[in-house]
Coordinates of C-alpha atoms and ligand atoms in Angstrom, one line a residue:
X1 CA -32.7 27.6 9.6
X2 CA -29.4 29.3 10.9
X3 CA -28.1 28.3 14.5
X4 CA -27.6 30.9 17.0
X5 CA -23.9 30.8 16.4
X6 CA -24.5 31.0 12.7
X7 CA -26.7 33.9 13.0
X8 CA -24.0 35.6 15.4
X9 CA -21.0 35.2 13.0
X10 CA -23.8 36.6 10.1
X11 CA -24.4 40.0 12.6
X12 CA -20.6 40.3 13.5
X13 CA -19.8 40.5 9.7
X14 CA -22.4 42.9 8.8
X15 CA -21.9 45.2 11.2
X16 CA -17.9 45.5 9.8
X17 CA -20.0 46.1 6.4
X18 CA -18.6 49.1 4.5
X19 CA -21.0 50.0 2.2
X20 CA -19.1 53.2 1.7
X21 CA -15.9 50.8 -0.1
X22 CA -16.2 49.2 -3.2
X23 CA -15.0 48.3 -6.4
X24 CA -15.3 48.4 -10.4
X25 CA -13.8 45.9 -12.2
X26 CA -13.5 46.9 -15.5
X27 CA -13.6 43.6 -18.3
X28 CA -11.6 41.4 -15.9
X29 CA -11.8 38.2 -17.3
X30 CA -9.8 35.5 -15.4
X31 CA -11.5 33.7 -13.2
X32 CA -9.5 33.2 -10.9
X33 CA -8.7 36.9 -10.1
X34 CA -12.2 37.7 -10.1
X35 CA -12.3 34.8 -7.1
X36 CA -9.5 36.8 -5.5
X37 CA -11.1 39.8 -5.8
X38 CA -14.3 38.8 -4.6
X39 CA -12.8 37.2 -1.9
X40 CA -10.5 40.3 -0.5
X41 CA -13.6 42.2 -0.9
X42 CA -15.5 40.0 1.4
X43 CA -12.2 40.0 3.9
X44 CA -11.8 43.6 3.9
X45 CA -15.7 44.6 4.6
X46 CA -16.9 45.5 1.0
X47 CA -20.6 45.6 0.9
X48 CA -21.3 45.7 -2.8
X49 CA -19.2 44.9 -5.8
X50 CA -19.5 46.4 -9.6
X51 CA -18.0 45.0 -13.0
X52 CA -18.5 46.1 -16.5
X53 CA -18.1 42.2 -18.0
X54 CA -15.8 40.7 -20.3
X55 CA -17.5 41.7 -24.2
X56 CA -18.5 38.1 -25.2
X57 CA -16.0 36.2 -23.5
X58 CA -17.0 32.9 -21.3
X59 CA -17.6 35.2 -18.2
X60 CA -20.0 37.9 -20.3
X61 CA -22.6 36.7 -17.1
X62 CA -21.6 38.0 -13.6
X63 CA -24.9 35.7 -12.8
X64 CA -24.4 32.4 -14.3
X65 CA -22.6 29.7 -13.6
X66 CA -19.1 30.3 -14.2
X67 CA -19.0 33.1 -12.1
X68 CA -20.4 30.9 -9.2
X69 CA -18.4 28.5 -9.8
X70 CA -15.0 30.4 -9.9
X71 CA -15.5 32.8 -6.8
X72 CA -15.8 30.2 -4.1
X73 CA -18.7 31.5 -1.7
X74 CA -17.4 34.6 -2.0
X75 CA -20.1 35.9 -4.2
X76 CA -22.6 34.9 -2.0
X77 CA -21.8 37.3 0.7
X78 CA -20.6 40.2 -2.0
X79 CA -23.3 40.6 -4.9
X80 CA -21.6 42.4 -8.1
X81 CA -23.7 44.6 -10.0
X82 CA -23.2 44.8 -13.5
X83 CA -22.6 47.8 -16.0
X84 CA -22.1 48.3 -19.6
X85 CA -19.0 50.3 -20.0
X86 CA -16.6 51.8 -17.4
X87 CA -17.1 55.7 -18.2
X88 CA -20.9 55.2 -17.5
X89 CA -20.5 52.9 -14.3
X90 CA -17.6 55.9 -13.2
X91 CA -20.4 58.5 -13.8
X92 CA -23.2 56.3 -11.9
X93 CA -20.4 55.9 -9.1
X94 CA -20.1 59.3 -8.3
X95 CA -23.8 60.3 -8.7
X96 CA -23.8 58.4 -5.6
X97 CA -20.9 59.9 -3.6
X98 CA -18.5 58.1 -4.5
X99 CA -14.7 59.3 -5.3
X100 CA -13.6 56.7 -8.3
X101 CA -9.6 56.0 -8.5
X102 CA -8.5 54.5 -11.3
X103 CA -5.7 52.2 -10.9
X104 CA -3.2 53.5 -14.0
X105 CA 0.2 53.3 -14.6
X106 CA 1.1 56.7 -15.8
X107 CA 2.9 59.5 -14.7
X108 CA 0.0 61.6 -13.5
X109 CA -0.9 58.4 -10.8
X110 CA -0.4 59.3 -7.2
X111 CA 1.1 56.7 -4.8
X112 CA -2.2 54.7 -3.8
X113 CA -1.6 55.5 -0.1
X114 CA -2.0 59.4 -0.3
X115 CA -6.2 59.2 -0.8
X116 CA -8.6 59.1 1.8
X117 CA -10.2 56.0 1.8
X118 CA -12.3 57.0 5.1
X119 CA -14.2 59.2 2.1
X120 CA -16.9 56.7 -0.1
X121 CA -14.5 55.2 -2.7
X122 CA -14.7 52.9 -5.5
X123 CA -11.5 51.4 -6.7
X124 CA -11.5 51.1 -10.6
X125 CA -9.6 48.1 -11.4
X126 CA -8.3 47.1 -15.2
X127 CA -8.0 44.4 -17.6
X128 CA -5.4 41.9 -17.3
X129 CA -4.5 42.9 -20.7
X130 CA -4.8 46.5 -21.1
X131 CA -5.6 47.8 -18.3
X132 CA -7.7 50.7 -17.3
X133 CA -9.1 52.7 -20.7
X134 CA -7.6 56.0 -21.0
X135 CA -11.0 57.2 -21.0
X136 CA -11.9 55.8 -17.5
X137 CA -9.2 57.4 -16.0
X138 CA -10.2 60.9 -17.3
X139 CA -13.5 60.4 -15.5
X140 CA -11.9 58.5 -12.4
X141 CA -11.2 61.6 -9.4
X142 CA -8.1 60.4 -9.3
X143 CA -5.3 57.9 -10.8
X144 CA -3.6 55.8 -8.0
X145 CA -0.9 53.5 -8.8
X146 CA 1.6 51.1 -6.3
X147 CA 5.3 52.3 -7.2
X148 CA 7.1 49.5 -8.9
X149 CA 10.6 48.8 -8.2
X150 CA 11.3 45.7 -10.3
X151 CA 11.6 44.7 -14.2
X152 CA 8.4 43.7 -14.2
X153 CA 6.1 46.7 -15.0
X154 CA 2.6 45.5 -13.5
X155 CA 1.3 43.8 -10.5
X156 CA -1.7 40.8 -10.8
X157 CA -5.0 42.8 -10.4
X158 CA -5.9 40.5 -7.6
X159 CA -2.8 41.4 -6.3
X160 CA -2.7 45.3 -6.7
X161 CA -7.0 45.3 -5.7
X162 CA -5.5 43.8 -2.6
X163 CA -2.8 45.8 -1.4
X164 CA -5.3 49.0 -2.1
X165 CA -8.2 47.4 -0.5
X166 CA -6.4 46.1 2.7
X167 CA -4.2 50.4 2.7
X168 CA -8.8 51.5 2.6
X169 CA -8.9 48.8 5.7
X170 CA -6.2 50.5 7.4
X171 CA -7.2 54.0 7.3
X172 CA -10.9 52.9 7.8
X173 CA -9.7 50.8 11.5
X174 CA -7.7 54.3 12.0
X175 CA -10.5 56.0 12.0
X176 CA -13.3 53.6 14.2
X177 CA -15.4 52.8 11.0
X178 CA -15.2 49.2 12.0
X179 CA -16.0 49.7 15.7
X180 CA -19.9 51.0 15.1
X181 CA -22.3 49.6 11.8
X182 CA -22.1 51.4 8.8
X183 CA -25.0 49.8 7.8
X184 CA -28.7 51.4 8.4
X185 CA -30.3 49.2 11.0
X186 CA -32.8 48.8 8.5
X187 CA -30.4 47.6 6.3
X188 CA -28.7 45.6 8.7
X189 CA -32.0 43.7 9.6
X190 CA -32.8 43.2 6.2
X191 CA -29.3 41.5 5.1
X192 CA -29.2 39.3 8.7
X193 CA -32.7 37.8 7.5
X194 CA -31.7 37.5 3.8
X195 CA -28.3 35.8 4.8
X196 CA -29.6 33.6 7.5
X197 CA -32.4 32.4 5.6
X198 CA -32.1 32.7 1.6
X199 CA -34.5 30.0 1.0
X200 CA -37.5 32.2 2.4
X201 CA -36.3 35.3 0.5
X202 CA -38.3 35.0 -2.5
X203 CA -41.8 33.6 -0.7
X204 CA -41.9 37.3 1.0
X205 CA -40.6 39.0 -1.8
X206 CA -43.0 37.5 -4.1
X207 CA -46.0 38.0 -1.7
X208 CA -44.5 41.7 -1.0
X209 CA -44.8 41.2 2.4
X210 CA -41.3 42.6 4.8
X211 CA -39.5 40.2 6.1
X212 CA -40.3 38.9 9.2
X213 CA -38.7 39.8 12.7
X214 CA -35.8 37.5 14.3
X215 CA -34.9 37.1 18.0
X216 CA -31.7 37.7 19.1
X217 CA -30.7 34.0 18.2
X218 CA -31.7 34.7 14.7
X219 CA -34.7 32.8 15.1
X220 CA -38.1 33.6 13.7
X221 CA -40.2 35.3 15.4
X222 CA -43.6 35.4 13.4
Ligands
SAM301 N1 -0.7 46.6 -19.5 C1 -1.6 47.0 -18.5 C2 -1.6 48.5 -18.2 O1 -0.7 49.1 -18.7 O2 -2.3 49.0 -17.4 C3 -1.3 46.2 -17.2 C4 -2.6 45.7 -16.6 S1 -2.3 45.0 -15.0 C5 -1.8 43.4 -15.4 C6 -4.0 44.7 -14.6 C7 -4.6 45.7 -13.6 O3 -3.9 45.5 -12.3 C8 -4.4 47.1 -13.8 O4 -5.3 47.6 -14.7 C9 -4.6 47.7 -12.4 O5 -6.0 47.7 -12.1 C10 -3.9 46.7 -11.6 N2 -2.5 47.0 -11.3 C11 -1.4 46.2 -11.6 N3 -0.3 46.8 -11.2 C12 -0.6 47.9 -10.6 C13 0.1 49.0 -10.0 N4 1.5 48.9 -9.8 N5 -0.6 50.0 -9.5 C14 -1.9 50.1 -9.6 N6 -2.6 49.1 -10.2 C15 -2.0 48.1 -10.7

């Protein structure tokens, strides 16, 4: 059961939800960096997640264990949907609305603060070896990249996902989408109950029966 001030911090943080923000990370494989993605995600508001896994390495299952056990709770709060290659998952991204970038160290990269990030944008993130495929980028909208002033020629992904998440954040508060839900109330219902209590989920799933209403306290009302 989820105490009133439970339930409270579960509505505050869904209503800074931005369902219209997200991510593709394309065969990262460390675990940690997928903790501090997840994580930033969580922080900045992302409702939804997406990653085309590792080919047969020890994280080839965004569901099992490892996963869990290497993003902190982060997951819980920011599920990541899985695809099978990047090109496809950039098509399926914008059949939905949204503008990919692709973050690419080339020439043709604009400076990752010139996009509007108030528009519904997936951030395409690469490899810690090789990056973001050549072919990705083609079918990203556009190829972002943070200038780099140093010897070194490449940022941590963590790193780079956060400074463009937290530059989305900025424009986003700029513009009030934090102030007022971007989530359906619909939605929003649906997600309070399904946060506050997870262990009832799959009894009214299973029965296909909606989930049942919740007082302001976030307790039930049924
Ligand atoms: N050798 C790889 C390459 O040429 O792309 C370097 C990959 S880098 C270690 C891993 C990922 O971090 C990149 O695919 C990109 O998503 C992100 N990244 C790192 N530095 C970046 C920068 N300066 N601008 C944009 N993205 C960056």
């Amino acid at each position: 059961m989820a105490t009133p001030e439970r339930y409270a911090k579960i509505l505050r943080v869904l209503r800074h939800r931005q369902p219209t923000l997200t991510v593709l990370m394309d065969e990262v494989n460390k675990p940690h960096n997928l903790s501090a993605i997840i994580r930033t995600c969580d922080a900045v508001g992302v409702l939804e997640a997406h990653a085309v896994p590792p080919k047969g390495g020890p994280l080839a299952s965004f569901s099992g264990h490892t996963y869990e056990a290497t993003s902190g709770s982060a997951h819980k709060w920011v599920p990541v949907h899985s695809h099978t290659d990047a090109v496809s998952a950039v098509h399926a991204l914008q059949g939905q609305g949204f503008q990919v970038l692709a973050t690419h160290l080339s020439q043709r990269s604009v400076d990752y603060r010139e996009p509007d990030y108030t528009r519904p944008t997936c951030v395409l993130l690469g490899a810690e070896k090789w990056g973001v495929s050549d072919e990705a980028a083609d079918a990203a909208d556009h190829n972002i990249v943070i200038p780099m002033f140093g010897m070194v020629q490449s940022l941590n992904v963590s790193v780079a996902a956060a400074t463009i998440l937290f530059e989305a954040q900025r424009q986003r508060l700029a513009a009030g989408m934090y102030a007022a839900p971007q989530l359906s109330p619909e939605a929003l219902d649906r997600l309070a109950f399904e946060w506050a209590y997870p262990d009832l989920v799959s009894t009214y799933q299973e029965r296909g029966e909606g989930y049942p209403a919740l007082d302001e306290q976030g307790q039930l009302l049924a």
